[in-house]
C-alpha cells in the first residue's frame, strides 16, 4: 500500500463515528484511579517510614557501638628499661 492509500485509509477510519461508550465506564475509571492513588500514597508513606526507621536504627547503633573509636589493645606492651 502506498502513502496515498494509507492516508485515505486513515482518513476513512477517522471519519467514522465514535463507537458508543458504556455509561458506567467513567465511574469505574474514577474509582479505579482513586484506588490506585491511595495505594501509591500508602506505599510511599510506608517507604518513607521504613527509611526513617532505618536511619534511626543506624544512628542508635552508631552511638552505642562507636565504630570510629579504635578498640582497646588486648595485650600490654612490653616493659623495657627497668
Short mmCIF file of N, CA and C in Angstrom, two decimals:
data_model
loop_
_atom_site.label_atom_id
_atom_site.label_comp_id
_atom_site.label_asym_id
_atom_site.label_seq_id
_atom_site.Cartn_x
_atom_site.Cartn_y
_atom_site.Cartn_z
N UNK A 1 0.86 -1.17 0.00
CA UNK A 1 0.00 0.00 0.00
C UNK A 1 0.91 1.23 0.00
N UNK A 2 0.64 2.13 -0.91
CA UNK A 2 1.46 3.34 -0.99
C UNK A 2 0.98 4.38 0.02
N UNK A 3 1.68 5.49 0.04
CA UNK A 3 1.39 6.52 1.04
C UNK A 3 -0.02 7.10 0.87
N UNK A 4 -0.43 7.34 -0.35
CA UNK A 4 -1.76 7.90 -0.59
C UNK A 4 -2.84 6.94 -0.12
N UNK A 5 -2.63 5.66 -0.35
CA UNK A 5 -3.61 4.66 0.11
C UNK A 5 -3.70 4.61 1.62
N UNK A 6 -2.53 4.70 2.28
CA UNK A 6 -2.53 4.70 3.76
C UNK A 6 -3.24 5.94 4.30
N UNK A 7 -2.98 7.09 3.69
CA UNK A 7 -3.64 8.31 4.14
C UNK A 7 -5.14 8.25 3.94
N UNK A 8 -5.57 7.67 2.82
CA UNK A 8 -7.01 7.54 2.56
C UNK A 8 -7.65 6.60 3.56
N UNK A 9 -6.95 5.50 3.87
CA UNK A 9 -7.48 4.55 4.86
C UNK A 9 -7.57 5.21 6.23
N UNK A 10 -6.55 5.99 6.59
CA UNK A 10 -6.55 6.66 7.89
C UNK A 10 -7.70 7.69 7.95
N UNK A 11 -7.89 8.44 6.88
CA UNK A 11 -8.99 9.42 6.86
C UNK A 11 -10.34 8.72 6.99
N UNK A 12 -10.48 7.60 6.32
CA UNK A 12 -11.74 6.86 6.37
C UNK A 12 -12.01 6.36 7.79
N UNK A 13 -10.97 5.89 8.47
CA UNK A 13 -11.15 5.42 9.85
C UNK A 13 -11.50 6.59 10.77
N UNK A 14 -10.85 7.72 10.56
CA UNK A 14 -11.09 8.87 11.44
C UNK A 14 -12.43 9.52 11.18
N UNK A 15 -13.00 9.37 10.00
CA UNK A 15 -14.28 9.98 9.69
C UNK A 15 -15.46 9.16 10.20
N UNK A 16 -15.22 7.95 10.60
CA UNK A 16 -16.29 7.12 11.14
C UNK A 16 -16.78 7.72 12.47
N UNK A 17 -18.02 7.49 12.82
CA UNK A 17 -18.49 7.97 14.13
C UNK A 17 -17.85 7.12 15.23
N UNK A 18 -17.65 7.76 16.38
CA UNK A 18 -17.03 7.07 17.51
C UNK A 18 -17.96 5.96 18.01
N UNK A 19 -17.40 4.83 18.41
CA UNK A 19 -18.25 3.75 18.93
C UNK A 19 -18.89 4.17 20.25
N UNK A 20 -20.05 3.63 20.56
CA UNK A 20 -20.71 4.01 21.82
C UNK A 20 -19.90 3.51 23.02
N UNK A 21 -19.86 4.35 24.04
CA UNK A 21 -19.12 4.03 25.26
C UNK A 21 -20.13 3.73 26.35
N UNK A 22 -19.92 2.66 27.11
CA UNK A 22 -20.85 2.36 28.22
C UNK A 22 -20.91 3.51 29.22
N UNK A 23 -22.08 3.76 29.75
CA UNK A 23 -22.26 4.91 30.64
C UNK A 23 -21.52 4.72 31.97
N UNK A 24 -21.35 3.51 32.42
CA UNK A 24 -20.69 3.28 33.72
C UNK A 24 -19.17 3.29 33.62
N UNK A 25 -18.63 3.47 32.42
CA UNK A 25 -17.19 3.44 32.22
C UNK A 25 -16.48 4.57 32.97
N UNK A 26 -17.06 5.75 32.97
CA UNK A 26 -16.44 6.89 33.64
C UNK A 26 -16.36 6.66 35.14
N UNK A 27 -17.45 6.18 35.74
CA UNK A 27 -17.45 5.91 37.18
C UNK A 27 -16.44 4.84 37.56
N UNK A 28 -16.36 3.80 36.74
CA UNK A 28 -15.39 2.73 37.01
C UNK A 28 -13.96 3.27 36.93
N UNK A 29 -13.69 4.11 35.95
CA UNK A 29 -12.35 4.67 35.79
C UNK A 29 -12.00 5.57 36.97
N UNK A 30 -12.96 6.35 37.45
CA UNK A 30 -12.71 7.23 38.59
C UNK A 30 -12.43 6.41 39.84
N UNK A 31 -13.21 5.36 40.07
CA UNK A 31 -12.98 4.51 41.25
C UNK A 31 -11.62 3.82 41.17
N UNK A 32 -11.30 3.30 40.01
CA UNK A 32 -10.01 2.61 39.85
C UNK A 32 -8.84 3.57 40.02
N UNK A 33 -8.98 4.77 39.48
CA UNK A 33 -7.92 5.77 39.63
C UNK A 33 -7.74 6.19 41.08
N UNK A 34 -8.85 6.36 41.78
CA UNK A 34 -8.76 6.71 43.20
C UNK A 34 -8.10 5.61 44.01
N UNK A 35 -8.43 4.39 43.70
CA UNK A 35 -7.83 3.25 44.39
C UNK A 35 -6.33 3.19 44.12
N UNK A 36 -5.94 3.43 42.87
CA UNK A 36 -4.51 3.42 42.53
C UNK A 36 -3.77 4.53 43.26
N UNK A 37 -4.37 5.72 43.34
CA UNK A 37 -3.72 6.82 44.04
C UNK A 37 -3.57 6.52 45.53
N UNK A 38 -4.60 5.93 46.14
CA UNK A 38 -4.50 5.58 47.56
C UNK A 38 -3.42 4.55 47.80
N UNK A 39 -3.31 3.56 46.92
CA UNK A 39 -2.26 2.54 47.07
C UNK A 39 -0.87 3.14 46.91
N UNK A 40 -0.71 4.01 45.93
CA UNK A 40 0.60 4.65 45.74
C UNK A 40 0.97 5.51 46.94
N UNK A 41 -0.01 6.26 47.45
CA UNK A 41 0.24 7.11 48.61
C UNK A 41 0.62 6.26 49.81
N UNK A 42 -0.09 5.16 50.03
CA UNK A 42 0.23 4.28 51.16
C UNK A 42 1.61 3.66 50.99
N UNK A 43 1.95 3.24 49.80
CA UNK A 43 3.26 2.64 49.56
C UNK A 43 4.36 3.68 49.77
N UNK A 44 4.14 4.90 49.32
CA UNK A 44 5.14 5.96 49.51
C UNK A 44 5.33 6.27 50.98
N UNK A 45 4.23 6.34 51.73
CA UNK A 45 4.33 6.60 53.17
C UNK A 45 5.04 5.46 53.89
N UNK A 46 4.75 4.24 53.49
CA UNK A 46 5.41 3.08 54.09
C UNK A 46 6.90 3.10 53.80
N UNK A 47 7.27 3.46 52.60
CA UNK A 47 8.67 3.54 52.24
C UNK A 47 9.39 4.62 53.04
N UNK A 48 8.77 5.79 53.19
CA UNK A 48 9.38 6.84 54.00
C UNK A 48 9.50 6.42 55.46
N UNK A 49 8.49 5.72 55.97
CA UNK A 49 8.54 5.24 57.35
C UNK A 49 9.68 4.24 57.53
N UNK A 50 9.84 3.34 56.57
CA UNK A 50 10.93 2.37 56.62
C UNK A 50 12.29 3.07 56.56
N UNK A 51 12.41 4.06 55.69
CA UNK A 51 13.66 4.81 55.58
C UNK A 51 13.97 5.55 56.87
N UNK A 52 12.98 6.15 57.48
CA UNK A 52 13.18 6.84 58.74
C UNK A 52 13.58 5.87 59.85
N UNK A 53 12.92 4.71 59.91
CA UNK A 53 13.26 3.71 60.92
C UNK A 53 14.69 3.20 60.71
N UNK A 54 15.10 2.99 59.47
CA UNK A 54 16.47 2.53 59.19
C UNK A 54 17.48 3.59 59.60
N UNK A 55 17.20 4.86 59.32
CA UNK A 55 18.12 5.93 59.72
C UNK A 55 18.21 6.03 61.23
N UNK A 56 17.10 5.90 61.90
CA UNK A 56 17.09 5.94 63.36
C UNK A 56 17.85 4.76 63.95
N UNK A 57 17.63 3.56 63.40
CA UNK A 57 18.34 2.38 63.88
C UNK A 57 19.85 2.53 63.66
N UNK A 58 20.25 3.05 62.51
CA UNK A 58 21.68 3.25 62.25
C UNK A 58 22.27 4.26 63.22
N UNK A 59 21.54 5.33 63.51
CA UNK A 59 22.04 6.35 64.44
C UNK A 59 22.21 5.77 65.84
N UNK A 60 21.23 5.02 66.30
CA UNK A 60 21.33 4.40 67.63
C UNK A 60 22.50 3.42 67.67
N UNK A 61 22.64 2.62 66.63
CA UNK A 61 23.76 1.67 66.59
C UNK A 61 25.10 2.40 66.60
N UNK A 62 25.21 3.46 65.81
CA UNK A 62 26.47 4.19 65.73
C UNK A 62 26.81 4.85 67.07
N UNK A 63 25.80 5.34 67.77
CA UNK A 63 26.07 5.97 69.06
C UNK A 63 26.43 4.96 70.13
N UNK A 64 25.91 3.75 70.05
CA UNK A 64 26.23 2.74 71.07
C UNK A 64 27.50 1.96 70.73
N UNK A 65 27.72 1.61 69.48
CA UNK A 65 28.88 0.80 69.10
C UNK A 65 30.12 1.67 68.90
N UNK A 66 29.95 2.93 68.54
CA UNK A 66 31.04 3.86 68.28
C UNK A 66 32.11 3.23 67.39
N UNK A 67 31.77 2.93 66.13
CA UNK A 67 32.72 2.23 65.26
C UNK A 67 33.92 3.08 64.85
N UNK A 68 33.90 4.36 65.12
CA UNK A 68 35.02 5.21 64.73
C UNK A 68 36.14 5.20 65.78
N UNK A 69 35.86 4.64 66.98
CA UNK A 69 36.86 4.59 68.04
C UNK A 69 37.67 3.31 67.89
N UNK A 70 38.99 3.44 68.07
CA UNK A 70 39.86 2.26 67.98
C UNK A 70 39.63 1.38 69.20
N UNK A 71 39.46 0.07 68.98
CA UNK A 71 39.21 -0.81 70.13
C UNK A 71 40.45 -0.89 71.03
N UNK A 72 40.24 -1.15 72.32
CA UNK A 72 41.38 -1.22 73.24
C UNK A 72 42.28 -2.41 72.89
N UNK A 73 43.52 -2.26 73.22
CA UNK A 73 44.51 -3.30 72.93
C UNK A 73 44.24 -4.52 73.80
N UNK A 74 44.45 -5.69 73.25
CA UNK A 74 44.22 -6.93 74.00
C UNK A 74 45.46 -7.36 74.82
N UNK A 75 46.61 -6.87 74.41
CA UNK A 75 47.84 -7.21 75.15
C UNK A 75 48.51 -5.93 75.63
N UNK A 76 49.29 -6.05 76.67
CA UNK A 76 50.01 -4.89 77.17
C UNK A 76 51.35 -4.80 76.46
N UNK A 77 51.84 -3.63 76.27
CA UNK A 77 53.15 -3.51 75.61
C UNK A 77 54.25 -4.00 76.55
N UNK A 78 55.35 -4.48 75.98
CA UNK A 78 56.45 -4.98 76.84
C UNK A 78 57.09 -3.82 77.59
N UNK A 79 57.47 -4.11 78.81
CA UNK A 79 58.13 -3.10 79.64
C UNK A 79 59.63 -3.26 79.45
N UNK A 80 60.30 -2.24 79.01
CA UNK A 80 61.75 -2.29 78.82
C UNK A 80 62.38 -1.12 79.58
N UNK A 81 63.61 -1.31 79.96
CA UNK A 81 64.34 -0.22 80.62
C UNK A 81 64.12 -0.14 82.12
N UNK A 82 63.76 -1.22 82.76
CA UNK A 82 63.59 -1.21 84.21
C UNK A 82 64.88 -1.44 84.86
#
